[in-house]
JSON list of C-alpha atoms in Angstrom, two decimals:
[
{"chain": "T", "resi": 1, "resn": "MET", "atom": "CA", "xyz": [28.36, 4.98, 14.40]},
{"chain": "T", "resi": 2, "resn": "ALA", "atom": "CA", "xyz": [26.61, 2.93, 11.70]},
{"chain": "T", "resi": 3, "resn": "ALA", "atom": "CA", "xyz": [26.36, 4.26, 8.17]},
{"chain": "T", "resi": 4, "resn": "PRO", "atom": "CA", "xyz": [22.93, 5.57, 7.19]},
{"chain": "T", "resi": 5, "resn": "LYS", "atom": "CA", "xyz": [20.71, 3.07, 5.37]},
{"chain": "T", "resi": 6, "resn": "SER", "atom": "CA", "xyz": [20.18, 3.53, 1.67]},
{"chain": "T", "resi": 7, "resn": "LYS", "atom": "CA", "xyz": [16.67, 3.99, 0.32]},
{"chain": "T", "resi": 8, "resn": "SER", "atom": "CA", "xyz": [16.87, 0.46, -1.10]},
{"chain": "T", "resi": 9, "resn": "ASP", "atom": "CA", "xyz": [17.83, -0.94, 2.33]},
{"chain": "T", "resi": 10, "resn": "LYS", "atom": "CA", "xyz": [14.91, 0.89, 3.94]},
{"chain": "T", "resi": 11, "resn": "LEU", "atom": "CA", "xyz": [12.47, -0.40, 1.32]},
{"chain": "T", "resi": 12, "resn": "PHE", "atom": "CA", "xyz": [13.79, -3.96, 1.67]},
{"chain": "T", "resi": 13, "resn": "SER", "atom": "CA", "xyz": [13.36, -3.89, 5.46]},
{"chain": "T", "resi": 14, "resn": "ALA", "atom": "CA", "xyz": [9.83, -2.50, 5.24]},
{"chain": "T", "resi": 15, "resn": "ALA", "atom": "CA", "xyz": [8.91, -4.97, 2.48]},
{"chain": "T", "resi": 16, "resn": "VAL", "atom": "CA", "xyz": [10.09, -7.92, 4.59]},
{"chain": "T", "resi": 17, "resn": "LEU", "atom": "CA", "xyz": [8.03, -6.64, 7.51]},
{"chain": "T", "resi": 18, "resn": "ARG", "atom": "CA", "xyz": [4.97, -6.10, 5.33]},
{"chain": "T", "resi": 19, "resn": "ARG", "atom": "CA", "xyz": [5.22, -9.55, 3.70]},
{"chain": "T", "resi": 20, "resn": "SER", "atom": "CA", "xyz": [5.74, -11.31, 7.03]},
{"chain": "T", "resi": 21, "resn": "PHE", "atom": "CA", "xyz": [2.50, -9.84, 8.33]},
{"chain": "T", "resi": 22, "resn": "GLU", "atom": "CA", "xyz": [0.67, -10.62, 5.08]},
{"chain": "T", "resi": 23, "resn": "LEU", "atom": "CA", "xyz": [1.56, -14.27, 5.59]},
{"chain": "T", "resi": 24, "resn": "ARG", "atom": "CA", "xyz": [0.10, -14.23, 9.10]},
{"chain": "T", "resi": 25, "resn": "GLY", "atom": "CA", "xyz": [-3.39, -13.29, 7.96]},
{"chain": "T", "resi": 26, "resn": "ASP", "atom": "CA", "xyz": [-5.92, -10.74, 9.15]},
{"chain": "T", "resi": 27, "resn": "GLU", "atom": "CA", "xyz": [-5.87, -11.71, 12.82]},
{"chain": "T", "resi": 28, "resn": "HIS", "atom": "CA", "xyz": [-2.73, -9.60, 13.30]},
{"chain": "T", "resi": 29, "resn": "LYS", "atom": "CA", "xyz": [-3.88, -6.68, 11.15]},
{"chain": "T", "resi": 30, "resn": "ALA", "atom": "CA", "xyz": [-4.22, -4.12, 13.97]},
{"chain": "T", "resi": 31, "resn": "ALA", "atom": "CA", "xyz": [-0.78, -4.94, 15.37]},
{"chain": "T", "resi": 32, "resn": "PHE", "atom": "CA", "xyz": [0.74, -4.84, 11.89]},
{"chain": "T", "resi": 33, "resn": "GLN", "atom": "CA", "xyz": [-0.74, -1.45, 11.08]},
{"chain": "T", "resi": 34, "resn": "PHE", "atom": "CA", "xyz": [0.54, 0.06, 14.33]},
{"chain": "T", "resi": 35, "resn": "VAL", "atom": "CA", "xyz": [4.08, -1.29, 13.86]},
{"chain": "T", "resi": 36, "resn": "TYR", "atom": "CA", "xyz": [4.20, -0.74, 10.10]},
{"chain": "T", "resi": 37, "resn": "ASP", "atom": "CA", "xyz": [3.04, 2.89, 10.27]},
{"chain": "T", "resi": 38, "resn": "GLY", "atom": "CA", "xyz": [5.78, 3.60, 12.81]},
{"chain": "T", "resi": 39, "resn": "VAL", "atom": "CA", "xyz": [8.42, 1.91, 10.67]},
{"chain": "T", "resi": 40, "resn": "LEU", "atom": "CA", "xyz": [7.37, 3.89, 7.59]},
{"chain": "T", "resi": 41, "resn": "ARG", "atom": "CA", "xyz": [7.47, 7.12, 9.56]},
{"chain": "T", "resi": 42, "resn": "ASP", "atom": "CA", "xyz": [10.88, 6.34, 11.08]},
{"chain": "T", "resi": 43, "resn": "LEU", "atom": "CA", "xyz": [12.37, 5.33, 7.73]},
{"chain": "T", "resi": 44, "resn": "GLY", "atom": "CA", "xyz": [10.82, 8.27, 5.86]},
{"chain": "T", "resi": 45, "resn": "ILE", "atom": "CA", "xyz": [9.18, 6.12, 3.19]},
{"chain": "T", "resi": 46, "resn": "GLU", "atom": "CA", "xyz": [5.63, 5.60, 1.91]},
{"chain": "T", "resi": 47, "resn": "ASP", "atom": "CA", "xyz": [3.54, 2.43, 1.73]},
{"chain": "T", "resi": 48, "resn": "SER", "atom": "CA", "xyz": [3.17, 2.84, -2.04]},
{"chain": "T", "resi": 49, "resn": "GLU", "atom": "CA", "xyz": [6.97, 2.76, -2.38]},
{"chain": "T", "resi": 50, "resn": "VAL", "atom": "CA", "xyz": [7.12, -0.43, -0.31]},
{"chain": "T", "resi": 51, "resn": "LYS", "atom": "CA", "xyz": [4.41, -2.10, -2.40]},
{"chain": "T", "resi": 52, "resn": "THR", "atom": "CA", "xyz": [6.23, -1.22, -5.62]},
{"chain": "T", "resi": 53, "resn": "TYR", "atom": "CA", "xyz": [9.53, -2.49, -4.20]},
{"chain": "T", "resi": 54, "resn": "LEU", "atom": "CA", "xyz": [7.89, -5.70, -2.99]},
{"chain": "T", "resi": 55, "resn": "GLU", "atom": "CA", "xyz": [6.49, -6.45, -6.44]},
{"chain": "T", "resi": 56, "resn": "ALA", "atom": "CA", "xyz": [9.84, -5.80, -8.11]},
{"chain": "T", "resi": 57, "resn": "HIS", "atom": "CA", "xyz": [11.86, -7.82, -5.57]},
{"chain": "T", "resi": 58, "resn": "ARG", "atom": "CA", "xyz": [9.39, -10.50, -4.47]},
{"chain": "T", "resi": 59, "resn": "ASN", "atom": "CA", "xyz": [11.84, -13.42, -4.72]},
{"chain": "T", "resi": 60, "resn": "GLU", "atom": "CA", "xyz": [14.43, -11.59, -2.60]},
{"chain": "T", "resi": 61, "resn": "ILE", "atom": "CA", "xyz": [11.79, -10.81, 0.02]},
{"chain": "T", "resi": 62, "resn": "GLU", "atom": "CA", "xyz": [10.50, -14.38, 0.05]},
{"chain": "T", "resi": 63, "resn": "ALA", "atom": "CA", "xyz": [14.08, -15.68, 0.39]},
{"chain": "T", "resi": 64, "resn": "ALA", "atom": "CA", "xyz": [14.68, -13.39, 3.36]},
{"chain": "T", "resi": 65, "resn": "LEU", "atom": "CA", "xyz": [11.63, -14.98, 4.97]},
{"chain": "T", "resi": 66, "resn": "GLY", "atom": "CA", "xyz": [12.91, -18.49, 4.21]},
{"chain": "T", "resi": 67, "resn": "ARG", "atom": "CA", "xyz": [10.29, -19.20, 1.58]},
{"chain": "T", "resi": 68, "resn": "PRO", "atom": "CA", "xyz": [10.98, -20.96, -1.73]},
{"chain": "T", "resi": 69, "resn": "LYS", "atom": "CA", "xyz": [11.61, -19.02, -4.94]},
{"chain": "T", "resi": 70, "resn": "LEU", "atom": "CA", "xyz": [8.47, -18.20, -6.89]},
{"chain": "T", "resi": 71, "resn": "PRO", "atom": "CA", "xyz": [8.26, -19.01, -10.60]},
{"chain": "T", "resi": 72, "resn": "ASP", "atom": "CA", "xyz": [8.74, -16.03, -12.91]},
{"chain": "T", "resi": 73, "resn": "ALA", "atom": "CA", "xyz": [5.48, -14.43, -14.05]},
{"chain": "T", "resi": 74, "resn": "LYS", "atom": "CA", "xyz": [4.89, -14.53, -17.80]}
]
């Protein structure tokens, strides 16, 4: 049996999902919301936590999606 995911692992997974749909635009918004709400529920995390994690780990999320590193904000 697989070890349970840490909170950080859960947030990373949800943040990658969220960002991938953000990049697709509004045409997939209904599908995203359906899938995303289920993922949040299953992982036991909140959207606000995912948003905060995404902001703090944006370069890691972008790298997971195969996108170039963003310049550091000043």
